[in-house]
PDB file of C-alpha atoms in Angstrom:
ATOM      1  CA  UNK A   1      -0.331 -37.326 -14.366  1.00 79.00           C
ATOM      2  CA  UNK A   2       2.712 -35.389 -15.154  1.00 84.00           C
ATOM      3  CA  UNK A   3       2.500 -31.706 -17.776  1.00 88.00           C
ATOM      4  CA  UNK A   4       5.841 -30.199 -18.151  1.00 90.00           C
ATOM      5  CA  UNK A   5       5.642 -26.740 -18.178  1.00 90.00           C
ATOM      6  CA  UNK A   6       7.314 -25.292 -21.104  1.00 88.00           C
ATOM      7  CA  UNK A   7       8.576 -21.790 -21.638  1.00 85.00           C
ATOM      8  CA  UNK A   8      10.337 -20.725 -25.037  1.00 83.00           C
ATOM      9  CA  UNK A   9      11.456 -23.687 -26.137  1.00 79.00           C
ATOM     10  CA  UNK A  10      12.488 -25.129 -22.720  1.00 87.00           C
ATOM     11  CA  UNK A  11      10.627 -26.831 -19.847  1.00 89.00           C
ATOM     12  CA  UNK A  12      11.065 -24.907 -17.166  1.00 89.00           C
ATOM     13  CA  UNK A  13       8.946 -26.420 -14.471  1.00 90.00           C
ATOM     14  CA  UNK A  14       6.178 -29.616 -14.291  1.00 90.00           C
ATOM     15  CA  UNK A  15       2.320 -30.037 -12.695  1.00 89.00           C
ATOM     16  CA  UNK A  16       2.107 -32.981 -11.126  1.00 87.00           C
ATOM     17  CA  UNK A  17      -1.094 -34.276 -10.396  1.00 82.00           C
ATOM     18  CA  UNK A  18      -2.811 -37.306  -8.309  1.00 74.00           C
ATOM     19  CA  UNK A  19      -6.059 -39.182  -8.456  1.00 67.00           C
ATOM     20  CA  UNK A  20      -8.670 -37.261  -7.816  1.00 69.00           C
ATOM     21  CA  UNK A  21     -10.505 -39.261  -5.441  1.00 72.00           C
ATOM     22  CA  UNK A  22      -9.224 -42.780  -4.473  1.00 71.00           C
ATOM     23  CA  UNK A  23     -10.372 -45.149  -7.168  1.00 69.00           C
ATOM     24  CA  UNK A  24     -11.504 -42.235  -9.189  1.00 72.00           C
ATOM     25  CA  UNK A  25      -9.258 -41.749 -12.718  1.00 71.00           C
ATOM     26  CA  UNK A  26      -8.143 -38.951 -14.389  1.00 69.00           C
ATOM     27  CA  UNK A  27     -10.064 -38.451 -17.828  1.00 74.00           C
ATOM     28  CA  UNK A  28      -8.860 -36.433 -21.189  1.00 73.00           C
ATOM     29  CA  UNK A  29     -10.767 -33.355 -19.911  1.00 79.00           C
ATOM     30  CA  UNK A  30      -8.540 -33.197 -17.125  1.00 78.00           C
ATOM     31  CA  UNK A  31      -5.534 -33.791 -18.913  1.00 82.00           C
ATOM     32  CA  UNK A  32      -6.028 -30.776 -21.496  1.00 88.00           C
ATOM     33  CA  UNK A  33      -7.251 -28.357 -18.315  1.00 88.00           C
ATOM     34  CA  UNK A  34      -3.813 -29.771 -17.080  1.00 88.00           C
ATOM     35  CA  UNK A  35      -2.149 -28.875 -20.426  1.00 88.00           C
ATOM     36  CA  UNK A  36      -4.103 -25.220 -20.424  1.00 90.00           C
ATOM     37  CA  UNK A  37      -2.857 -24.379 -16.734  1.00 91.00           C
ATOM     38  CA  UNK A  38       0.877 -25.346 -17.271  1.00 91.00           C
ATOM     39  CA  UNK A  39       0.673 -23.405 -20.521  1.00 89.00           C
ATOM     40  CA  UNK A  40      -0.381 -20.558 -18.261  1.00 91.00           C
ATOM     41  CA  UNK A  41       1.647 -20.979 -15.934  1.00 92.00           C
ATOM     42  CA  UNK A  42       4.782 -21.461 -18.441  1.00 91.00           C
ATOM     43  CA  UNK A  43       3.763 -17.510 -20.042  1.00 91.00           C
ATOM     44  CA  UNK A  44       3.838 -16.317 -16.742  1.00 93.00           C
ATOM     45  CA  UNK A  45       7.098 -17.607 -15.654  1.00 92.00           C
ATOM     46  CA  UNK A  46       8.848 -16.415 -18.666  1.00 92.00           C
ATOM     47  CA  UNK A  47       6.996 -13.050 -18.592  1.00 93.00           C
ATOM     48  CA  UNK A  48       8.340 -12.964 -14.755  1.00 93.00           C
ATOM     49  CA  UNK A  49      11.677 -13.402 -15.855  1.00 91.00           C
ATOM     50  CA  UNK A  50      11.613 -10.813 -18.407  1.00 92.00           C
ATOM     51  CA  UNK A  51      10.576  -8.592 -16.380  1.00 92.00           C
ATOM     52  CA  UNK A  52      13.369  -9.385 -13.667  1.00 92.00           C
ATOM     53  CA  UNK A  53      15.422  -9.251 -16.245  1.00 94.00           C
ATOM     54  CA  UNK A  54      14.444  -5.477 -17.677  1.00 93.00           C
ATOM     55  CA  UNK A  55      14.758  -4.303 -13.702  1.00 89.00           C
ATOM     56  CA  UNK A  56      18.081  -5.611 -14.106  1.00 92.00           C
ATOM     57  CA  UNK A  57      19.026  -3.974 -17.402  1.00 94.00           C
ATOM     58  CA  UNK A  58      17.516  -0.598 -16.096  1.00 89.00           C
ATOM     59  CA  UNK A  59      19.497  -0.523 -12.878  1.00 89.00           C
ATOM     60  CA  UNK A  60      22.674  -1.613 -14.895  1.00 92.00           C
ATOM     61  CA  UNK A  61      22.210   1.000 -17.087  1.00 91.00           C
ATOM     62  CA  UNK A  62      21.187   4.169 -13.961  1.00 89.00           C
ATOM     63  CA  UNK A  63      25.012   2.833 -12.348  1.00 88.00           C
ATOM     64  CA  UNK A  64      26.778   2.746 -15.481  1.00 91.00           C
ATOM     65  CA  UNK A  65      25.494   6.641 -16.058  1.00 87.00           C
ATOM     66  CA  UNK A  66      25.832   7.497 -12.476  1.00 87.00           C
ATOM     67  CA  UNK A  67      29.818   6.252 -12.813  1.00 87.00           C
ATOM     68  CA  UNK A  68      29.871   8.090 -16.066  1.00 86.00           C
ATOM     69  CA  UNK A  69      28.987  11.546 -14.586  1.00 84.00           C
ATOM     70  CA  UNK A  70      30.754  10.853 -11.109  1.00 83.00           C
ATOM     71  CA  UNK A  71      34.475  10.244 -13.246  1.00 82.00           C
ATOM     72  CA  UNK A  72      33.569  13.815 -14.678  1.00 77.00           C
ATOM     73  CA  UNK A  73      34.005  15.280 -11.072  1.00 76.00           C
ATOM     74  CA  UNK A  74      36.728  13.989  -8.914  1.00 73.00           C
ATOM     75  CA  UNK A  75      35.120  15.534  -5.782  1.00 75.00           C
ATOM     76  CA  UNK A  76      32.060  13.580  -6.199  1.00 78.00           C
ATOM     77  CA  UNK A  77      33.650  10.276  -6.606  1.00 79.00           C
ATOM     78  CA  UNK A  78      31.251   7.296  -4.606  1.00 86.00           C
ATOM     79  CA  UNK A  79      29.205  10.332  -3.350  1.00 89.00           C
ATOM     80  CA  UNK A  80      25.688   8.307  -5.148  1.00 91.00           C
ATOM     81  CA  UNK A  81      26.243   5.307  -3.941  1.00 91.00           C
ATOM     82  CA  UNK A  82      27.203   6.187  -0.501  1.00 93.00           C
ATOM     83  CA  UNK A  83      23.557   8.578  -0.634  1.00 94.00           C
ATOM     84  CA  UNK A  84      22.134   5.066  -1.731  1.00 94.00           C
ATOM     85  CA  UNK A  85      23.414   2.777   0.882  1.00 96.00           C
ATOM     86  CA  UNK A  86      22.604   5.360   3.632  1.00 97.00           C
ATOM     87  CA  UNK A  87      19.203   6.144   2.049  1.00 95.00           C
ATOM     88  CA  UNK A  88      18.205   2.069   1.734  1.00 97.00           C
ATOM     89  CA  UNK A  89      19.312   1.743   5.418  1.00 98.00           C
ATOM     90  CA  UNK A  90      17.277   4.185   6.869  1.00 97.00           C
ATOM     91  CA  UNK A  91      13.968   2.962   4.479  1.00 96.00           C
ATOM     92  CA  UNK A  92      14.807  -0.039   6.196  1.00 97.00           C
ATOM     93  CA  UNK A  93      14.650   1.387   9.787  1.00 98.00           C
ATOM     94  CA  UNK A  94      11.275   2.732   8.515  1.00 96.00           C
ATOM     95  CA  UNK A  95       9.775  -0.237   7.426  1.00 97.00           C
ATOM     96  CA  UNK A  96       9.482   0.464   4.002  1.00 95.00           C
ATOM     97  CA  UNK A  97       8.155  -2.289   1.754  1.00 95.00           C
ATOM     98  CA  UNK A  98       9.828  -3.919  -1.582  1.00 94.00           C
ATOM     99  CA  UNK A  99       8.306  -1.311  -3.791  1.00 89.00           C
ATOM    100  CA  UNK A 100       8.779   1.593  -2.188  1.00 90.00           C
ATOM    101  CA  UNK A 101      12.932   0.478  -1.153  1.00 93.00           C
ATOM    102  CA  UNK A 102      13.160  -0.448  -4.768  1.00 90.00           C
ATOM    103  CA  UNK A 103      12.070   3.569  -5.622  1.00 87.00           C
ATOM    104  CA  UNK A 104      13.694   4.584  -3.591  1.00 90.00           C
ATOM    105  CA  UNK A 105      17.099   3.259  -4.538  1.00 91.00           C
ATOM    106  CA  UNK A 106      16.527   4.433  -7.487  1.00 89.00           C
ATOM    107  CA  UNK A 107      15.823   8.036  -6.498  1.00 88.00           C
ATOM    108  CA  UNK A 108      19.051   8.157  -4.375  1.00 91.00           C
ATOM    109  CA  UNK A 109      20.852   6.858  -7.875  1.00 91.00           C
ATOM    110  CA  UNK A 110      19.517   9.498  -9.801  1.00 89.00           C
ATOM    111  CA  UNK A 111      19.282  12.273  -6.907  1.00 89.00           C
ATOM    112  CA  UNK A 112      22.059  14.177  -8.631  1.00 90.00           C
ATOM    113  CA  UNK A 113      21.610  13.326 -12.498  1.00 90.00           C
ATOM    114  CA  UNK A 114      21.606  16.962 -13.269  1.00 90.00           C
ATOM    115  CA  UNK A 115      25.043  17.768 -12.648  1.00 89.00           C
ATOM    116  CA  UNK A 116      25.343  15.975 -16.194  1.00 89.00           C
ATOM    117  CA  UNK A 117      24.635  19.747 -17.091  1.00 90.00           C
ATOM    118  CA  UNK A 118      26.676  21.411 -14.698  1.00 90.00           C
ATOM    119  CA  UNK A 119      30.252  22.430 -16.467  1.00 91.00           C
ATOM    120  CA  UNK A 120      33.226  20.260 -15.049  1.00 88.00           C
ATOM    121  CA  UNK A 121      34.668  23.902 -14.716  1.00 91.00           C
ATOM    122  CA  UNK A 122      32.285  24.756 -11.679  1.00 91.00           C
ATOM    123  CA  UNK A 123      32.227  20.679 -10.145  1.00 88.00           C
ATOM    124  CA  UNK A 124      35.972  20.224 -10.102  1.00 87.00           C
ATOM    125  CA  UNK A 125      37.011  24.298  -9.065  1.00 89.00           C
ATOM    126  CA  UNK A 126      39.437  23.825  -5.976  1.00 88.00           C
ATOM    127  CA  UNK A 127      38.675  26.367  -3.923  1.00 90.00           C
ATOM    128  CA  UNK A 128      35.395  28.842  -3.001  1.00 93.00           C
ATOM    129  CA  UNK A 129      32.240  28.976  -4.985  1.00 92.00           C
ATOM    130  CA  UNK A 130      31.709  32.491  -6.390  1.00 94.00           C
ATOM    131  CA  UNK A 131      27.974  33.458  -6.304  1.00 95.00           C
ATOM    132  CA  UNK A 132      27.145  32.885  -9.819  1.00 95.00           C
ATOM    133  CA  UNK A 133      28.548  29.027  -9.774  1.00 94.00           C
ATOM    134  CA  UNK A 134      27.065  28.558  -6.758  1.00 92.00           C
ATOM    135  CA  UNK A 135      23.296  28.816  -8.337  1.00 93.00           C
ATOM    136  CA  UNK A 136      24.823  26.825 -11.133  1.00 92.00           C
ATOM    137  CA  UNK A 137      25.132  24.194  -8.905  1.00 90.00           C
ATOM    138  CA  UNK A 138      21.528  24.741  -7.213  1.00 90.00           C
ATOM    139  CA  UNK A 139      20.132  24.131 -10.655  1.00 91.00           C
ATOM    140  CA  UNK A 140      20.686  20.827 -11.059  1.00 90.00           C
ATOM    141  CA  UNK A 141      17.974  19.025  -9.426  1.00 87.00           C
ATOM    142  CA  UNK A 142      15.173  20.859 -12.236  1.00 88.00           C
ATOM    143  CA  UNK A 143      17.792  20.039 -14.717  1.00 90.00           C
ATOM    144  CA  UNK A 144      17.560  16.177 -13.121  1.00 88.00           C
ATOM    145  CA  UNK A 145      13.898  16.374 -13.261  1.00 87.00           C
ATOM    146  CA  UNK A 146      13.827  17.660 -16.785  1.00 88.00           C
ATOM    147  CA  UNK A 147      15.974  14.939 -18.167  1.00 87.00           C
ATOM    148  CA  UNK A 148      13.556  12.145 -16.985  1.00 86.00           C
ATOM    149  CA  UNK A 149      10.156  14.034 -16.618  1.00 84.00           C
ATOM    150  CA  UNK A 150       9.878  12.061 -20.156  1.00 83.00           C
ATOM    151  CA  UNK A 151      10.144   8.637 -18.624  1.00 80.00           C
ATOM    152  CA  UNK A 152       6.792   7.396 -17.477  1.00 78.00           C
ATOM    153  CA  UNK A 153       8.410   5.355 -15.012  1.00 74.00           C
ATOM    154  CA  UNK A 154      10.033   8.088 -13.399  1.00 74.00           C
ATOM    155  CA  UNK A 155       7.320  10.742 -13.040  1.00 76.00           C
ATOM    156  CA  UNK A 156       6.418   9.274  -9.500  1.00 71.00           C
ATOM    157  CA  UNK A 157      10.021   9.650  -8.590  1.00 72.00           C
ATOM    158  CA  UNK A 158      10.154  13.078  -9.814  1.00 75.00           C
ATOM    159  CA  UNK A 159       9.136  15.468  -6.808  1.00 66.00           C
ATOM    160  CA  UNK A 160       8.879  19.388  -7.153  1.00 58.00           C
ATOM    161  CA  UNK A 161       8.414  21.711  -4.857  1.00 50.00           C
ATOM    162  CA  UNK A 162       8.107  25.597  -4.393  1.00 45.00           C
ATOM    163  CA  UNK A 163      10.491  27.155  -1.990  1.00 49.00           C
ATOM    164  CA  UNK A 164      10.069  30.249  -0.641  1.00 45.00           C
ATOM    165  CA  UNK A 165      13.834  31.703   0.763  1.00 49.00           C
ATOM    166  CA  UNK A 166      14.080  34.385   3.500  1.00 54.00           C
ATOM    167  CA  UNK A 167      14.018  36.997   1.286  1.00 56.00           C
ATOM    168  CA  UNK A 168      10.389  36.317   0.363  1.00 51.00           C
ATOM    169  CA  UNK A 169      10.810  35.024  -2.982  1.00 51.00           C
ATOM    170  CA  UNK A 170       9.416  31.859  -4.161  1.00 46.00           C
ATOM    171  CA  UNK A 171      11.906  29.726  -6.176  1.00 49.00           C
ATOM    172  CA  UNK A 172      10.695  26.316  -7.499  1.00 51.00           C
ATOM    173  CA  UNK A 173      12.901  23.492  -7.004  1.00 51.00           C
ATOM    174  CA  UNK A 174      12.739  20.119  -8.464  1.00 52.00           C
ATOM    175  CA  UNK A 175      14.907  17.159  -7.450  1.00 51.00           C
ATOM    176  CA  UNK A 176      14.783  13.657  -8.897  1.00 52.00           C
TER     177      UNK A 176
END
């Protein structure tokens, strides 16, 4: 017995099944819990491919913005996905599973997403950092975190952190 397994509007697999038991036949019951299971089955290959899909669309979407604020700053041209590459490799050396590489990857994407904030001024100056830009610049990992602290799917990716400098003061830090 044969069920094609259909997803929207398009088979997209088949269940194929044998006799049971030789000499015994398959019966009508059989053939609708066939029909039940490859409609099951055809939901959750479709839902699987959404899904892939929407991982797809989400990444496309982090490297086109990533691009976006990297043209704003000459010096920091390929700097994200170099981070990326180097960050993957060493999760690799680690052992990390799927999941975590896959967070990963996109932490290392979105490790410098505050500098959206930063003015171009203070990310393009040629030359020294005076004091002031400098903690301009040191405030762009909260401003990182604050852009996606409202994306659910980020708030695991979001790490802060309280600092305390050599001075004895306690600075929170955020990074995404």
């Amino acid at each position: 017995m044969i069920c094609p397994i259909v997803g929207k509007a398009r088979v997209i697999g088949a269940i194929v099944v044998a006799d049971k038991e030789p000499g015994e036949e398959l019966f009508s019951n059989d053939s609708k819990l066939l029909s039940t299971i490859a409609t099951e089955a055809g939901l959750a290959i479709e839902n699987a491919l959404l899904y892939s899909e929407l991982e797809a669309l989400l990444l496309g979407a982090i490297r086109s913005l990533v691009k976006a604020l990297e043209a704003s700053s000459y010096w920091t041209a390929g700097h994200t996905e170099r981070v990326t590459e180097y960050a993957l490799g060493i999760g690799r050396v680690m052992g990390l599973e799927a999941g975590m590489l896959e967070k990963l990857k996109i932490s290392s994407l979105l490790h410098d997403i505050g500098k959206i904030a930063t003015p171009k001024e203070i990310l393009n100056k040629n030359g020294k950092l005076e004091r002031n830009e400098w903690d301009e610049i040191k405030r762009h990992p909260g401003r990182g975190a604050d852009i996606l602290v409202e994306l659910k799917q980020f708030k695991e990716i979001i790490q802060r952190s309280s600092i305390t400098t050599s001075t004895g003061t306690d600075r929170t830090a955020s990074s995404a």
